[in-house]
Coordinates of C-alpha atoms in Angstrom, one line a residue:
Chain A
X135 CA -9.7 5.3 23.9
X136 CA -9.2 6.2 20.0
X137 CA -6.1 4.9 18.5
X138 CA -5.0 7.4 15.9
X139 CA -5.9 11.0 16.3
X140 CA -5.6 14.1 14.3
X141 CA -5.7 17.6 14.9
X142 CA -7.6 19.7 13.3
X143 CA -10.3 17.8 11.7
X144 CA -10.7 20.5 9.2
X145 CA -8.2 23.0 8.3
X146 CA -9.2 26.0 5.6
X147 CA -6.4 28.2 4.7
X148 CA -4.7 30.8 2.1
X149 CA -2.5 30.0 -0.1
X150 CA 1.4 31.1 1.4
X151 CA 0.7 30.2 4.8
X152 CA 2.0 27.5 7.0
X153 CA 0.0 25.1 8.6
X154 CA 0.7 21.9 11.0
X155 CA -1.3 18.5 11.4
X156 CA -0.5 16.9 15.0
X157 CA -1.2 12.8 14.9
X158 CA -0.9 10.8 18.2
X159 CA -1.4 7.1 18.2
X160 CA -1.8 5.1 21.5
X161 CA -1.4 1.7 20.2
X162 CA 2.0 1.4 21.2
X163 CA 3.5 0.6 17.6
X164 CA 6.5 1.8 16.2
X165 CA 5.9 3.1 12.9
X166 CA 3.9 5.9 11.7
X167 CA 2.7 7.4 8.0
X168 CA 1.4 9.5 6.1
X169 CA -1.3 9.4 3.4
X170 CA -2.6 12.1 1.5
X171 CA -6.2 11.6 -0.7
X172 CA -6.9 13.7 -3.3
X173 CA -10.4 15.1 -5.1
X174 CA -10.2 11.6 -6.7
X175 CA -10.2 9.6 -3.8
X176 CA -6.5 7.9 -4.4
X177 CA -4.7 7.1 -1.6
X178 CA -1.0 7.8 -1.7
X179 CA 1.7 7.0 0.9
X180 CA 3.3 10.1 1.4
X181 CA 6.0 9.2 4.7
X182 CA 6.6 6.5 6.7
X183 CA 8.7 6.7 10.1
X184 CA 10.3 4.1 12.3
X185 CA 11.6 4.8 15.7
X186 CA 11.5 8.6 14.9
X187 CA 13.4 7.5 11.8
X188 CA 12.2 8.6 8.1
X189 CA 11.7 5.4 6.4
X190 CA 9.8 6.4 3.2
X191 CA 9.8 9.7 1.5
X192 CA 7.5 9.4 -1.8
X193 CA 9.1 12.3 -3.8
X194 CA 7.2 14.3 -1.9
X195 CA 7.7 18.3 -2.0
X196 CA 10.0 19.5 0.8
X197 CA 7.4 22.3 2.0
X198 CA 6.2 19.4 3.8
X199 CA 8.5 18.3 6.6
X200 CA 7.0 15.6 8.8
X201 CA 8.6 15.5 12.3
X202 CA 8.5 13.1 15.0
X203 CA 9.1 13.6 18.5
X204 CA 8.9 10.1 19.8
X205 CA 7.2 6.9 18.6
X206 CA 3.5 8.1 19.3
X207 CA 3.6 11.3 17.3
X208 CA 4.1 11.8 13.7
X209 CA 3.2 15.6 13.0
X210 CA 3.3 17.2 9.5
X211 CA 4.1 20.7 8.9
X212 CA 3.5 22.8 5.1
X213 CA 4.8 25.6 4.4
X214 CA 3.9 27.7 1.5
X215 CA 0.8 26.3 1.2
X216 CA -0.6 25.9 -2.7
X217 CA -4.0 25.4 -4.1
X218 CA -3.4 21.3 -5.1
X219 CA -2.2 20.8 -1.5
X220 CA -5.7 20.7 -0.8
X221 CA -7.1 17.3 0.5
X222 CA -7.3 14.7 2.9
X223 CA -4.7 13.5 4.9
X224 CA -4.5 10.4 6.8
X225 CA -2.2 9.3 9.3
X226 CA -1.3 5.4 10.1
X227 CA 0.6 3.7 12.7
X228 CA 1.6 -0.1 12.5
X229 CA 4.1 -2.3 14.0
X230 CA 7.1 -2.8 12.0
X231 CA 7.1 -6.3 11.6
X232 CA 3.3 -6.1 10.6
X233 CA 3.7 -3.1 8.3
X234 CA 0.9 -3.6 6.2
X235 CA -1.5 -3.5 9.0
X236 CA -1.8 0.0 9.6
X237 CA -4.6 1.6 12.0
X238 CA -5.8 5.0 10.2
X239 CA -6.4 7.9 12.1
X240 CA -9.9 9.6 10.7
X241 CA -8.3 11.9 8.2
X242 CA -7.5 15.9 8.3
X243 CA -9.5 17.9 5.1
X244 CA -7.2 20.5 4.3
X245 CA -8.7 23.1 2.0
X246 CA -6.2 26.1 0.5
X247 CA -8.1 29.0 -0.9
Chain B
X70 CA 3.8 -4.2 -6.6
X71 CA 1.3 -6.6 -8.2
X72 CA -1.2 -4.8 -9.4
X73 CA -4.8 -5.6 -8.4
X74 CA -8.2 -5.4 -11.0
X75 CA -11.1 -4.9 -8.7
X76 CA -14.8 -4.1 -9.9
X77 CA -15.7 -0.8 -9.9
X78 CA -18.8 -1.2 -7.6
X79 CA -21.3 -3.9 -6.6
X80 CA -24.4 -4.2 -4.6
X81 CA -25.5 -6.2 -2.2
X82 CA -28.5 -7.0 0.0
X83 CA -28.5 -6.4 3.6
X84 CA -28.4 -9.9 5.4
X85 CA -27.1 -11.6 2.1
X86 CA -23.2 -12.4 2.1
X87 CA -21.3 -9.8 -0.4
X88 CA -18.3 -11.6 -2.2
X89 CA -15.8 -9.1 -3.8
X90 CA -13.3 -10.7 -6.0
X91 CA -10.1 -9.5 -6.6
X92 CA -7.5 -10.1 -9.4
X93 CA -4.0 -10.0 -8.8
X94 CA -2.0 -12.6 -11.7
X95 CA 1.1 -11.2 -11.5
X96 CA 1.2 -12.0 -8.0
X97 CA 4.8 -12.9 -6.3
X98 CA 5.9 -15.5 -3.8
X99 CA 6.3 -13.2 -1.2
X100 CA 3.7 -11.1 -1.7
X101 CA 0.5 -11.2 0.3
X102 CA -3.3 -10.3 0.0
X103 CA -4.3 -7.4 2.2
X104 CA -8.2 -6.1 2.5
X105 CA -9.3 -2.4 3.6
X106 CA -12.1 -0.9 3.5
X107 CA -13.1 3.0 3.8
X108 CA -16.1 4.1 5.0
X109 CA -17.5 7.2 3.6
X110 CA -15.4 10.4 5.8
X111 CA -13.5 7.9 7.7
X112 CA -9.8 6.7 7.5
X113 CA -8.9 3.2 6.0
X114 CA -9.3 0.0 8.1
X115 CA -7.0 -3.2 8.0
X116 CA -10.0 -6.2 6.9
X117 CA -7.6 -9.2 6.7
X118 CA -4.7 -10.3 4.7
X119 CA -3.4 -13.8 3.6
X120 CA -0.7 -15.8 1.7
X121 CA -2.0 -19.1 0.3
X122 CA -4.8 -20.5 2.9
X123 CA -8.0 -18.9 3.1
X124 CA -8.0 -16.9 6.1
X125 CA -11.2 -15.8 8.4
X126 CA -11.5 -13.6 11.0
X127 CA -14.0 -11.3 12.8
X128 CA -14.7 -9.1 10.2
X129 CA -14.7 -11.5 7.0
X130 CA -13.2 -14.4 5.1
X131 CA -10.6 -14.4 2.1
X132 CA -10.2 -17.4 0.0
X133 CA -7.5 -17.5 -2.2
X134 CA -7.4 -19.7 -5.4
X135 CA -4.5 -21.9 -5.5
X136 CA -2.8 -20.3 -7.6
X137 CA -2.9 -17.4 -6.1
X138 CA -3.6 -15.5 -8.6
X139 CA -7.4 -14.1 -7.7
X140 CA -9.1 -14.2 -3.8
X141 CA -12.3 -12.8 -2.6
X142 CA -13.5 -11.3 0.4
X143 CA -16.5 -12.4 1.7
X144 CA -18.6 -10.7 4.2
X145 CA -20.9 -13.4 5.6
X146 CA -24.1 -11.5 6.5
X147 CA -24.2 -7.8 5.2
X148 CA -24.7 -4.7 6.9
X149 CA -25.8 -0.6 6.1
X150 CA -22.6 -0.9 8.0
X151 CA -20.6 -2.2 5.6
X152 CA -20.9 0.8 2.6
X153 CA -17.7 1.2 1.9
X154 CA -14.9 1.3 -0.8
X155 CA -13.0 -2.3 -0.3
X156 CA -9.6 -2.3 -1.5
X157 CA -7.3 -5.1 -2.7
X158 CA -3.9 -4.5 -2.3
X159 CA -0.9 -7.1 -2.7
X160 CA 2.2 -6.4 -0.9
X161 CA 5.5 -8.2 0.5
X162 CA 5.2 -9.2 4.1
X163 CA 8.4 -7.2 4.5
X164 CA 9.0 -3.6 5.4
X165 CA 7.4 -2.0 2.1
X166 CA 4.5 -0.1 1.5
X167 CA 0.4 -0.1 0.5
X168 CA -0.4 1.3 -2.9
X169 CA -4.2 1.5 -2.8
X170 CA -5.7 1.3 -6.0
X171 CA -9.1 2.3 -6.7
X172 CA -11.3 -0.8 -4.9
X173 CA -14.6 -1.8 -4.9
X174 CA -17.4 0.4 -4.1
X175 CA -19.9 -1.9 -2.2
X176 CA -23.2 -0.8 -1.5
X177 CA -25.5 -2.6 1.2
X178 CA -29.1 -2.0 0.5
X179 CA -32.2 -2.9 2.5

């Protein structure tokens, strides 16, 4: 019965590849994000959707293109892949109208070699 | 955002209540108090959030001062459980976003 899943757990790639993180939440909400941690442990928003609709886009890079095929799934694809890409990334789903109470999936450690 | 001054870590007996104060003076009207935590290799988890009354659920209690401009989160009876990095965050209660900052390492000792 978990909430907020990601696939892989662990993900170890080159650098110039292009790799995909699936996230699935069964809570029913409406909004999804996501949060990339680095070395340093800070914890930045990187997207938010709602209704399969990009909400927040937090000047991220556009090798990463975050996709959503309905409500429950929020999946994140990289391309070109570099070294500082490496970390851990977090999805989060909440209902709109209580945004800043997001369930956390348990995080994807990408590392780019 | 307001921005939030939290210690950098504290310790605190198991069984014994752990208070973690948070300082947020530039605090708007709008804006509330929200509480994570992150446990070591695990994703964030919503604590509990408030505007002006102290607020207690479950999991803890936050007071807020009446001016709003500090609250603490108190865990009434401390667990191994409860190791974590406890963030402060304030944010409006309308479509926006959490900014984590760099919280409160808490560690629960026996």
């Amino acid at each position: 019965d978990t909430a907020v899943s990601q696939t892989p757990k662990y993900l170890v790639t080159q650098m110039g590849n292009d790799k995909s993180i699936k996230c699935e939440q069964n809570l029913g909400h409406d909004t999804m994000y996501w949060y990339k941690q680095d070395s340093k442990k800070f914890l930045k928003i990187m997207f938010s959707y709602n209704n399969k609709e990009l909400i927040i886009n937090e000047t991220v890079p556009n090798r990463f293109s975050p996709k959503s095929p309905d409500k429950a799934h929020l999946n994140l694809h990289i391309n070109s892949l570099e070294l500082g890409d490496s970390a851990v990334y977090f999805c989060a789903s909440s209902q709109w109208d209580r945004f800043n109470e997001q369930y956390f999936g348990p995080g994807t450690r990408l590392t780019v070699t | 955002d307001a921005k939030t001054t939290q210690p950098t870590s504290m310790d605190c007996a198991e069984g014994r209540a752990a208070n973690l104060p948070c300082n947020h003076s530039t605090i708007s009207g709008n804006e509330y108090v929200y509480w994570y935590r992150q446990i070591h290799s695990q994703g964030p988890q919503y604590i509990i959030h408030g505007l002006k009354n102290n607020e207690t659920n479950e999991m803890a209690s936050l007071i807020i001062t009446e001016d709003r401009k500090s609250s603490t989160l108190i865990l009434p009876h401390a667990t191994l459980r409860d190791t974590a990095v406890y963030y402060c965050i304030v944010s409006p209660g309308t479509a926006s976003k959490l900014t984590f900052g760099t919280g409160t390492r808490l560690q629960v000792t026996l």
